[in-house]
């Protein structure tokens, strides 16, 4: 297993281009199951989750040719309908293949995803949505087995996708994708409004789907007989962009971001401005509409000291849970007490104990954490637990005094393409090494 050895206290400067979004790309890739025509996807980030999805699609008869971040996919064999446990257990987002495969092939068998480090993650809303379209669903040997009705096609209906924590992003992706090939009209109420859903709808529309309202809580889909191919560029990753913003703020630096989806980042930008961070678009003068508000150039600058704030995670356009850990890491160094309330994944606080090892003052009470700012963090061996928690630890380490060893960085590789190389290109000091290389150098990886 690899670790990151991070020397803290370096200022950042320079420019970073934001990559294509992982969470947009995964359902887009799964949607290629809806057609046997060629689909080209551009700006797909090179990440282990993406490679796992390509492996799963390969097992399901969708071949791919990859040229860097451009992937050409085509379904060549539609007989296999089983997404096996071996792959699904490595990546929960495998559930995205359920709706497309069911709609196109008439049957889908997908291993039931288990829990993960950020808590219980049920799929009841996905199943309820597909059942509302007439699917017959059973659980067999740990697999979800879904079949279309006797007529051979799903049937459009009104589907309510609200749960105890709001809507479901991948559930909306599953039901919307499946409904494109259903007979009649489907209305999804309480649909997820995330930009990744809008990107999926845009791609499906370019394949011939009839979809209105994506990005709002009501999406209407008029089913069609079949979908064709397309050439689609994935939207930039708002969570990657937000992570770089926090890294700049925590280290008191100024950096430029290009290909930055500012239009999808109103809530994190609002909180960053309250903290005292300046985010200045530099591509168009103030008051002039950008050609593409999802691909902006901006400068992030952070005069010290940072101010404390209150943050509550919510479904989009509220504050994203996927930036909670990174903001917490930054707020460890803000003046005063900050309060973070997690309303999407109530257990998503595994980074708290690790930040505390670095000198942070964080007290968790249920779904709320109170962060009392300290004047400095100090390097320590810490353990990455999930993707975003790990990104938070990297930010804390970059801002800390001394050396931090972040263990288990495979979590980071799931969602950040070459994070260490990119941050080093703007002045960070992060070295990737194996645990054995580390012990040869006499650095304690596991912290004892
Ligand atoms: C997506 O997961 C993202 N994953 C997550 O990003 C992200 O944290 C999450 O949306 C919320 O924004 C991908 O896009 C691949 P949900 P998803 O269904 O769709 C509950 C990352 O770090 N719920 O919107 O699986 C659920 O437990 C990852 O990149 C049900 O109760 O999340 C949660 O409390 C982690 N029943 C809430 O809804 C269901 O059937 C939102 O989950 C489904 C979900």
Coordinates of C-alpha atoms and ligand atoms in Angstrom, one line a residue:
X1 CA 0.0 0.0 0.0
X2 CA 1.2 3.5 -0.8
X3 CA 1.5 6.4 1.6
X4 CA 2.0 10.1 1.1
X5 CA 4.8 11.8 3.0
X6 CA 3.9 15.5 3.2
X7 CA 6.1 18.3 4.4
X8 CA 3.8 21.0 5.6
X9 CA 4.1 24.8 5.6
X10 CA 4.7 25.3 1.8
X11 CA 2.9 28.2 0.1
X12 CA 1.2 27.3 -3.1
X13 CA 1.3 29.3 -6.3
X14 CA 0.5 28.6 -10.0
X15 CA -2.4 27.2 -11.9
X16 CA -4.3 23.9 -11.9
X17 CA -6.8 22.7 -14.4
X18 CA -9.8 21.0 -12.9
X19 CA -10.4 17.5 -14.2
X20 CA -13.6 15.9 -15.5
X21 CA -15.9 14.8 -12.7
X22 CA -15.7 11.3 -11.3
X23 CA -19.3 11.4 -10.0
X24 CA -20.6 12.6 -13.4
X25 CA -18.5 10.1 -15.4
X26 CA -19.6 7.0 -13.5
X27 CA -23.4 7.2 -14.4
X28 CA -22.5 8.4 -17.9
X29 CA -20.4 5.3 -18.4
X30 CA -23.2 3.1 -17.1
X31 CA -25.6 4.8 -19.5
X32 CA -23.7 3.4 -22.4
X33 CA -25.6 0.1 -21.6
X34 CA -28.7 1.8 -23.1
X35 CA -27.5 1.6 -26.7
X36 CA -25.4 -0.6 -29.0
X37 CA -24.2 2.5 -30.9
X38 CA -20.7 4.0 -30.2
X39 CA -20.4 6.5 -27.5
X40 CA -17.4 8.8 -27.0
X41 CA -16.8 10.3 -23.6
X42 CA -14.2 13.0 -23.2
X43 CA -12.4 14.4 -20.1
X44 CA -13.0 11.2 -18.2
X45 CA -10.6 11.3 -15.2
X46 CA -8.0 8.5 -14.9
X47 CA -9.1 7.0 -11.5
X48 CA -9.4 3.6 -10.0
X49 CA -13.2 3.9 -9.7
X50 CA -13.4 4.7 -13.5
X51 CA -11.2 1.7 -14.3
X52 CA -13.4 -0.5 -12.2
X53 CA -16.5 0.7 -14.0
X54 CA -14.8 0.0 -17.4
X55 CA -14.0 -3.5 -16.1
X56 CA -17.6 -4.0 -15.1
X57 CA -18.9 -2.7 -18.4
X58 CA -16.4 -5.1 -20.2
X59 CA -17.9 -8.0 -18.3
X60 CA -21.4 -6.8 -19.4
X61 CA -20.4 -6.7 -23.1
X62 CA -19.5 -3.1 -23.5
X63 CA -16.0 -2.8 -25.1
X64 CA -13.9 0.3 -24.7
X65 CA -10.8 1.9 -26.3
X66 CA -9.1 4.5 -24.1
X67 CA -6.8 7.3 -25.3
X68 CA -5.9 9.2 -22.2
X69 CA -9.0 10.9 -20.9
X70 CA -11.1 10.0 -24.1
X71 CA -12.9 6.7 -24.1
X72 CA -14.9 5.2 -26.9
X73 CA -17.4 2.6 -25.8
X74 CA -19.7 0.2 -27.7
X75 CA -22.0 -2.5 -26.6
X76 CA -21.2 -5.7 -28.6
X77 CA -22.8 -8.4 -26.6
X78 CA -26.0 -7.9 -24.6
X79 CA -26.4 -11.4 -23.2
X80 CA -24.6 -11.0 -19.8
X81 CA -26.7 -9.3 -17.2
X82 CA -24.9 -10.0 -13.9
X83 CA -22.8 -7.3 -12.1
X84 CA -20.9 -9.6 -9.8
X85 CA -20.1 -9.1 -6.1
X86 CA -16.3 -9.1 -6.9
X87 CA -16.6 -5.8 -8.7
X88 CA -19.6 -4.2 -6.9
X89 CA -17.9 -4.6 -3.5
X90 CA -14.9 -2.5 -4.8
X91 CA -17.2 0.3 -5.9
X92 CA -20.7 1.2 -4.7
X93 CA -21.4 3.2 -7.8
X94 CA -21.7 -0.1 -9.7
X95 CA -25.4 0.2 -8.8
X96 CA -25.6 2.7 -11.7
X97 CA -25.7 -0.2 -14.2
X98 CA -29.0 -1.5 -12.7
X99 CA -31.5 0.9 -14.4
X100 CA -29.8 1.1 -17.9
X101 CA -29.3 -2.7 -18.1
X102 CA -32.9 -3.5 -16.9
X103 CA -34.4 -1.0 -19.5
X104 CA -32.3 -2.3 -22.4
X105 CA -31.9 -6.0 -21.7
X106 CA -35.1 -6.7 -19.8
X107 CA -33.3 -8.3 -16.8
X108 CA -30.5 -7.1 -14.5
X109 CA -28.8 -8.9 -11.7
X110 CA -26.6 -6.6 -9.6
X111 CA -24.9 -7.6 -6.4
X112 CA -26.4 -5.6 -3.4
X113 CA -23.8 -3.0 -2.4
X114 CA -22.7 -3.2 1.3
X115 CA -22.1 -0.4 3.7
X116 CA -19.0 1.7 3.5
X117 CA -16.8 4.0 5.6
X118 CA -19.2 6.9 5.4
X119 CA -22.0 4.8 6.9
X120 CA -25.1 2.8 5.9
X121 CA -25.9 3.4 2.3
X122 CA -29.3 1.7 1.4
X123 CA -30.6 1.4 -2.2
X124 CA -34.3 1.2 -1.3
X125 CA -35.1 4.4 -3.2
X126 CA -33.5 3.0 -6.4
X127 CA -35.6 -0.1 -6.1
X128 CA -38.8 1.7 -5.3
X129 CA -38.3 3.9 -8.3
X130 CA -37.8 1.0 -10.7
X131 CA -40.7 -0.9 -9.2
X132 CA -42.9 2.2 -9.9
X133 CA -42.0 1.7 -13.6
X134 CA -43.3 -1.9 -13.4
X135 CA -40.0 -3.7 -12.6
X136 CA -40.3 -6.9 -10.6
X137 CA -37.5 -7.0 -8.1
X138 CA -36.3 -9.9 -5.9
X139 CA -33.2 -10.5 -3.7
X140 CA -31.5 -13.7 -4.7
X141 CA -28.2 -14.8 -3.0
X142 CA -27.2 -11.3 -2.2
X143 CA -28.1 -10.0 -5.7
X144 CA -30.8 -7.6 -6.7
X145 CA -32.6 -9.3 -9.6
X146 CA -34.9 -7.0 -11.6
X147 CA -37.1 -7.9 -14.5
X148 CA -39.3 -5.8 -16.8
X149 CA -43.0 -6.5 -16.9
X150 CA -44.5 -9.2 -19.1
X151 CA -45.0 -6.6 -21.9
X152 CA -41.2 -6.6 -22.3
X153 CA -40.8 -2.9 -21.4
X154 CA -40.8 -0.7 -18.4
X155 CA -44.0 1.5 -18.1
X156 CA -43.8 5.2 -17.3
X157 CA -45.4 6.5 -14.1
X158 CA -44.9 9.1 -11.4
X159 CA -42.1 8.2 -9.1
X160 CA -41.3 9.9 -5.7
X161 CA -37.6 9.7 -4.8
X162 CA -37.5 11.5 -1.4
X163 CA -36.0 9.7 1.6
X164 CA -35.1 10.6 5.1
X165 CA -32.0 12.5 3.9
X166 CA -33.5 14.1 0.8
X167 CA -33.3 12.7 -2.7
X168 CA -30.8 10.2 -4.0
X169 CA -28.3 11.1 -6.7
X170 CA -27.5 7.7 -8.1
X171 CA -31.1 6.6 -7.6
X172 CA -32.2 9.6 -9.8
X173 CA -29.6 8.6 -12.3
X174 CA -30.9 5.0 -12.4
X175 CA -34.6 5.8 -12.7
X176 CA -34.0 8.6 -15.2
X177 CA -31.8 6.4 -17.4
X178 CA -34.3 3.5 -17.2
X179 CA -37.2 5.7 -18.0
X180 CA -35.7 6.9 -21.3
X181 CA -36.6 3.5 -22.8
X182 CA -39.9 3.0 -20.9
X183 CA -43.3 3.0 -22.6
X184 CA -45.0 6.4 -22.0
X185 CA -44.1 9.3 -19.7
X186 CA -42.3 9.1 -16.3
X187 CA -42.3 12.0 -13.8
X188 CA -39.6 11.9 -11.1
X189 CA -40.7 14.0 -8.1
X190 CA -38.1 14.9 -5.5
X191 CA -35.4 14.2 -8.0
X192 CA -31.8 15.0 -7.1
X193 CA -30.8 18.4 -8.5
X194 CA -27.0 17.8 -8.6
X195 CA -25.1 19.0 -11.7
X196 CA -24.0 15.4 -12.3
X197 CA -27.7 14.6 -13.0
X198 CA -27.9 17.5 -15.5
X199 CA -24.8 16.2 -17.2
X200 CA -26.3 12.7 -17.5
X201 CA -29.6 14.2 -18.9
X202 CA -27.6 16.2 -21.4
X203 CA -25.8 13.1 -22.7
X204 CA -29.0 11.1 -22.8
X205 CA -30.8 13.9 -24.7
X206 CA -27.9 13.9 -27.2
X207 CA -28.5 10.1 -27.7
X208 CA -32.2 10.8 -28.5
X209 CA -33.9 10.7 -25.1
X210 CA -36.7 13.1 -24.3
X211 CA -36.0 14.7 -20.9
X212 CA -37.2 17.9 -19.4
X213 CA -36.5 19.5 -16.0
X214 CA -33.1 18.0 -15.1
X215 CA -31.5 20.1 -12.4
X216 CA -35.0 20.7 -10.8
X217 CA -36.8 18.5 -8.3
X218 CA -39.3 17.4 -11.1
X219 CA -37.9 15.6 -14.1
X220 CA -40.2 14.5 -17.0
X221 CA -39.0 11.7 -19.3
X222 CA -41.0 10.6 -22.4
X223 CA -39.8 7.1 -23.3
X224 CA -38.5 6.3 -26.8
X225 CA -38.0 3.0 -28.6
X226 CA -34.2 3.2 -28.7
X227 CA -31.2 5.5 -28.2
X228 CA -28.2 6.2 -30.5
X229 CA -24.6 7.1 -29.9
X230 CA -23.1 10.4 -29.0
X231 CA -19.9 12.3 -28.3
X232 CA -20.0 14.0 -24.9
X233 CA -17.5 15.9 -22.7
X234 CA -17.9 15.3 -18.9
X235 CA -18.4 18.4 -16.7
X236 CA -15.5 19.5 -14.5
X237 CA -15.3 18.1 -11.0
X238 CA -16.8 20.6 -8.5
X239 CA -15.5 18.6 -5.5
X240 CA -11.9 18.5 -6.9
X241 CA -12.2 22.3 -7.5
X242 CA -13.4 22.8 -3.9
X243 CA -10.6 20.7 -2.5
X244 CA -8.0 22.9 -4.3
X245 CA -9.8 26.0 -2.9
X246 CA -9.5 24.6 0.6
X247 CA -5.9 23.7 0.1
X248 CA -5.1 27.3 -1.0
X249 CA -7.0 28.7 1.9
X250 CA -5.5 26.5 4.5
X251 CA -2.0 27.3 3.4
X252 CA -2.6 31.1 3.0
X253 CA -1.8 30.9 -0.7
X254 CA -3.0 32.3 -4.0
X255 CA -3.6 29.9 -6.9
X256 CA -5.4 29.9 -10.2
X257 CA -8.0 27.3 -11.3
X258 CA -9.0 26.8 -14.9
X259 CA -11.9 24.7 -16.2
X260 CA -13.6 25.5 -12.8
X261 CA -17.4 24.8 -12.5
X262 CA -18.2 27.9 -10.5
X263 CA -21.8 27.7 -11.6
X264 CA -22.2 24.5 -9.6
X265 CA -20.4 25.8 -6.5
X266 CA -22.5 28.6 -5.1
X267 CA -22.8 27.2 -1.6
X268 CA -19.1 26.3 -1.1
X269 CA -18.1 29.7 -2.6
X270 CA -20.5 31.4 -0.2
X271 CA -18.9 29.6 2.8
X272 CA -15.4 30.3 1.5
X273 CA -16.2 34.0 1.2
X274 CA -17.6 34.0 4.7
X275 CA -14.3 32.5 5.9
X276 CA -12.5 35.4 4.2
X277 CA -11.3 33.6 1.0
X278 CA -11.4 35.6 -2.2
X279 CA -12.6 33.8 -5.4
X280 CA -12.2 36.1 -8.3
X281 CA -13.2 35.0 -11.8
X282 CA -10.5 36.4 -14.2
X283 CA -11.8 35.3 -17.6
X284 CA -14.7 37.8 -18.0
X285 CA -15.2 41.2 -16.4
X286 CA -17.7 41.4 -13.6
X287 CA -21.2 41.7 -15.0
X288 CA -20.4 40.0 -18.3
X289 CA -22.0 36.5 -18.7
X290 CA -19.5 33.8 -19.3
X291 CA -19.9 31.6 -22.4
X292 CA -19.8 28.5 -20.3
X293 CA -20.3 29.2 -16.5
X294 CA -19.2 25.6 -15.8
X295 CA -15.7 26.2 -17.2
X296 CA -14.4 29.3 -15.7
X297 CA -10.9 30.6 -14.8
X298 CA -10.6 32.1 -11.3
X299 CA -8.0 33.1 -8.7
X300 CA -8.3 31.9 -5.1
X301 CA -6.5 33.9 -2.5
X302 CA -6.6 33.6 1.3
X303 CA -5.5 36.4 3.5
X304 CA -4.7 35.1 7.0
X305 CA -6.3 34.7 9.4
X306 CA -9.3 32.7 8.3
X307 CA -12.7 33.3 10.0
X308 CA -14.9 30.6 11.6
X309 CA -18.3 29.7 10.0
X310 CA -21.3 27.5 10.3
X311 CA -21.9 24.8 7.6
X312 CA -24.7 22.4 7.1
X313 CA -24.4 19.8 4.4
X314 CA -27.5 19.5 2.2
X315 CA -28.6 18.2 -1.2
X316 CA -27.6 20.5 -4.1
X317 CA -27.7 23.5 -4.3
X318 CA -26.9 23.3 -0.6
X319 CA -23.4 22.6 0.7
X320 CA -22.1 19.2 -0.6
X321 CA -21.3 16.5 1.9
X322 CA -18.3 15.6 -0.4
X323 CA -16.6 18.8 0.7
X324 CA -17.3 18.5 4.5
X325 CA -14.0 16.9 5.5
X326 CA -11.9 19.4 3.4
X327 CA -13.6 22.4 4.9
X328 CA -13.2 20.9 8.4
X329 CA -9.5 20.5 7.8
X330 CA -9.2 24.2 6.8
X331 CA -11.4 25.4 9.6
X332 CA -9.1 23.8 12.2
X333 CA -6.8 26.8 11.6
X334 CA -9.6 29.5 11.5
X335 CA -10.1 32.0 14.4
X336 CA -12.9 31.0 16.7
X337 CA -15.4 28.2 16.8
X338 CA -16.9 26.7 13.6
X339 CA -19.9 24.4 13.5
X340 CA -20.4 21.7 10.9
X341 CA -23.6 19.7 10.7
X342 CA -23.8 16.7 8.5
X343 CA -27.3 16.1 7.1
X344 CA -26.6 13.6 4.3
X345 CA -24.3 10.9 5.8
X346 CA -24.7 11.3 9.7
X347 CA -21.7 9.1 10.3
X348 CA -19.3 10.8 7.9
X349 CA -16.8 12.0 10.6
X350 CA -14.0 9.4 10.5
X351 CA -11.5 12.3 9.8
X352 CA -12.2 13.9 13.2
X353 CA -10.0 11.5 15.2
X354 CA -7.2 11.8 12.6
X355 CA -7.3 15.6 12.6
X356 CA -7.2 15.5 16.4
X357 CA -3.9 13.5 16.1
X358 CA -2.5 16.6 14.3
X359 CA -3.5 19.0 17.1
X360 CA -6.9 20.0 15.9
X361 CA -9.6 20.8 18.5
X362 CA -12.8 19.1 17.2
X363 CA -15.6 17.9 19.3
X364 CA -18.4 15.8 17.7
X365 CA -21.9 15.6 19.1
X366 CA -24.0 13.3 17.0
X367 CA -24.3 14.8 13.5
X368 CA -22.6 18.1 14.5
X369 CA -18.9 18.8 15.0
X370 CA -17.6 22.0 16.7
X371 CA -14.1 23.0 15.5
X372 CA -12.2 25.4 17.8
X373 CA -9.5 26.9 15.7
X374 CA -5.9 26.4 16.8
X375 CA -2.9 28.5 15.8
X376 CA -1.0 25.5 14.3
X377 CA -1.4 21.9 13.4
X378 CA 1.6 19.5 13.7
X379 CA 2.6 16.7 11.3
X380 CA 1.7 13.1 12.5
X381 CA 1.1 9.7 11.0
X382 CA -2.6 9.5 10.1
X383 CA -4.9 7.0 8.4
X384 CA -7.1 7.7 5.4
X385 CA -10.5 6.2 5.8
X386 CA -12.5 7.3 2.8
X387 CA -11.9 9.4 -0.3
X388 CA -13.0 12.8 1.0
X389 CA -11.7 12.3 4.6
X390 CA -8.3 11.5 3.0
X391 CA -8.4 14.7 1.0
X392 CA -9.1 16.6 4.3
X393 CA -6.0 15.0 5.9
X394 CA -3.8 16.0 2.9
X395 CA -5.0 19.6 3.3
X396 CA -4.3 19.6 7.0
X397 CA -0.9 18.1 6.4
X398 CA 0.0 20.8 3.8
X399 CA -0.9 23.4 6.4
X400 CA 0.8 21.7 9.4
X401 CA 4.3 22.2 10.8
X402 CA 6.5 19.2 10.1
X403 CA 6.0 15.9 8.4
X404 CA 2.7 14.0 8.0
X405 CA 2.4 10.4 6.7
X406 CA -1.0 9.7 5.2
X407 CA -1.5 6.0 5.1
X408 CA -3.8 4.1 2.7
X409 CA -3.8 6.6 -0.1
X410 CA -5.6 4.2 -2.3
X411 CA -8.7 5.9 -1.1
X412 CA -7.5 9.1 -2.6
X413 CA -6.6 7.4 -5.9
X414 CA -10.3 6.4 -6.3
X415 CA -11.3 10.0 -6.8
X416 CA -8.4 12.4 -7.3
X417 CA -6.2 11.9 -10.4
X418 CA -2.5 12.1 -9.4
X419 CA -3.3 14.4 -6.5
X420 CA 0.2 14.5 -5.3
X421 CA 1.7 15.4 -8.7
X422 CA -0.9 18.2 -9.2
X423 CA -0.4 19.7 -5.8
X424 CA 3.4 19.5 -6.1
X425 CA 3.2 21.3 -9.5
X426 CA 1.9 24.4 -7.5
X427 CA 4.5 24.1 -4.7
X428 CA 3.3 21.4 -2.2
X429 CA 5.8 18.8 -1.0
X430 CA 4.1 15.4 -1.2
X431 CA 6.0 12.2 -1.9
X432 CA 4.3 8.9 -2.7
X433 CA 6.1 5.9 -1.5
X434 CA 5.3 2.3 -0.6
X435 CA 5.1 1.3 3.0
X436 CA 8.3 -0.7 2.6
X437 CA 10.2 2.2 1.1
X438 CA 9.0 4.3 4.0
X439 CA 10.2 1.9 6.7
X440 CA 13.6 1.7 4.9
X441 CA 13.8 5.4 5.5
X442 CA 12.9 4.9 9.1
X443 CA 9.7 6.9 9.1
X444 CA 6.9 5.5 11.3
X445 CA 4.0 4.9 8.9
X446 CA 1.4 3.5 11.2
X447 CA 2.0 5.8 14.2
X448 CA 2.0 3.0 16.8
Ligands
LIG1 C1 -23.6 10.2 -4.5 O1 -23.7 8.9 -3.8 C2 -22.1 10.4 -4.7 N1 -21.5 9.2 -5.4 C3 -21.4 10.5 -3.3 O2 -20.1 10.8 -3.5 C4 -22.1 11.7 -2.6 O3 -21.6 11.8 -1.3 C5 -23.6 11.5 -2.5 O4 -24.1 11.3 -3.9 C6 -24.4 12.6 -1.9 O5 -24.1 13.8 -2.6 C7 -21.4 9.2 -6.7 O6 -22.0 10.0 -7.4 C8 -20.7 8.0 -7.3 P1 -27.4 9.4 -2.3 P2 -25.2 8.3 -3.8 O7 -28.1 8.2 -2.8 O8 -26.0 8.6 -4.9 C9 -29.8 8.0 1.5 C10 -17.8 10.7 -3.1 O9 -17.0 10.9 -2.1 N2 -30.4 7.0 0.6 O10 -27.7 10.7 -2.9 O11 -25.0 6.9 -3.4 C11 -28.3 7.8 1.7 O12 -28.0 6.9 2.7 C12 -19.1 9.9 -2.9 O13 -17.4 11.0 -4.3 C13 -31.4 6.2 1.1 O14 -31.9 6.4 2.2 O15 -25.8 9.1 -2.5 C14 -27.9 9.2 2.1 O16 -28.2 9.5 3.4 C15 -19.3 9.4 -1.6 N3 -31.9 5.3 0.2 C16 -28.8 10.1 1.2 O17 -29.9 9.3 0.9 C17 -31.5 5.1 -1.0 O18 -32.0 4.2 -1.8 C18 -28.1 10.5 -0.1 O19 -27.5 9.4 -0.8 C19 -30.4 5.9 -1.5 C20 -29.9 6.9 -0.6

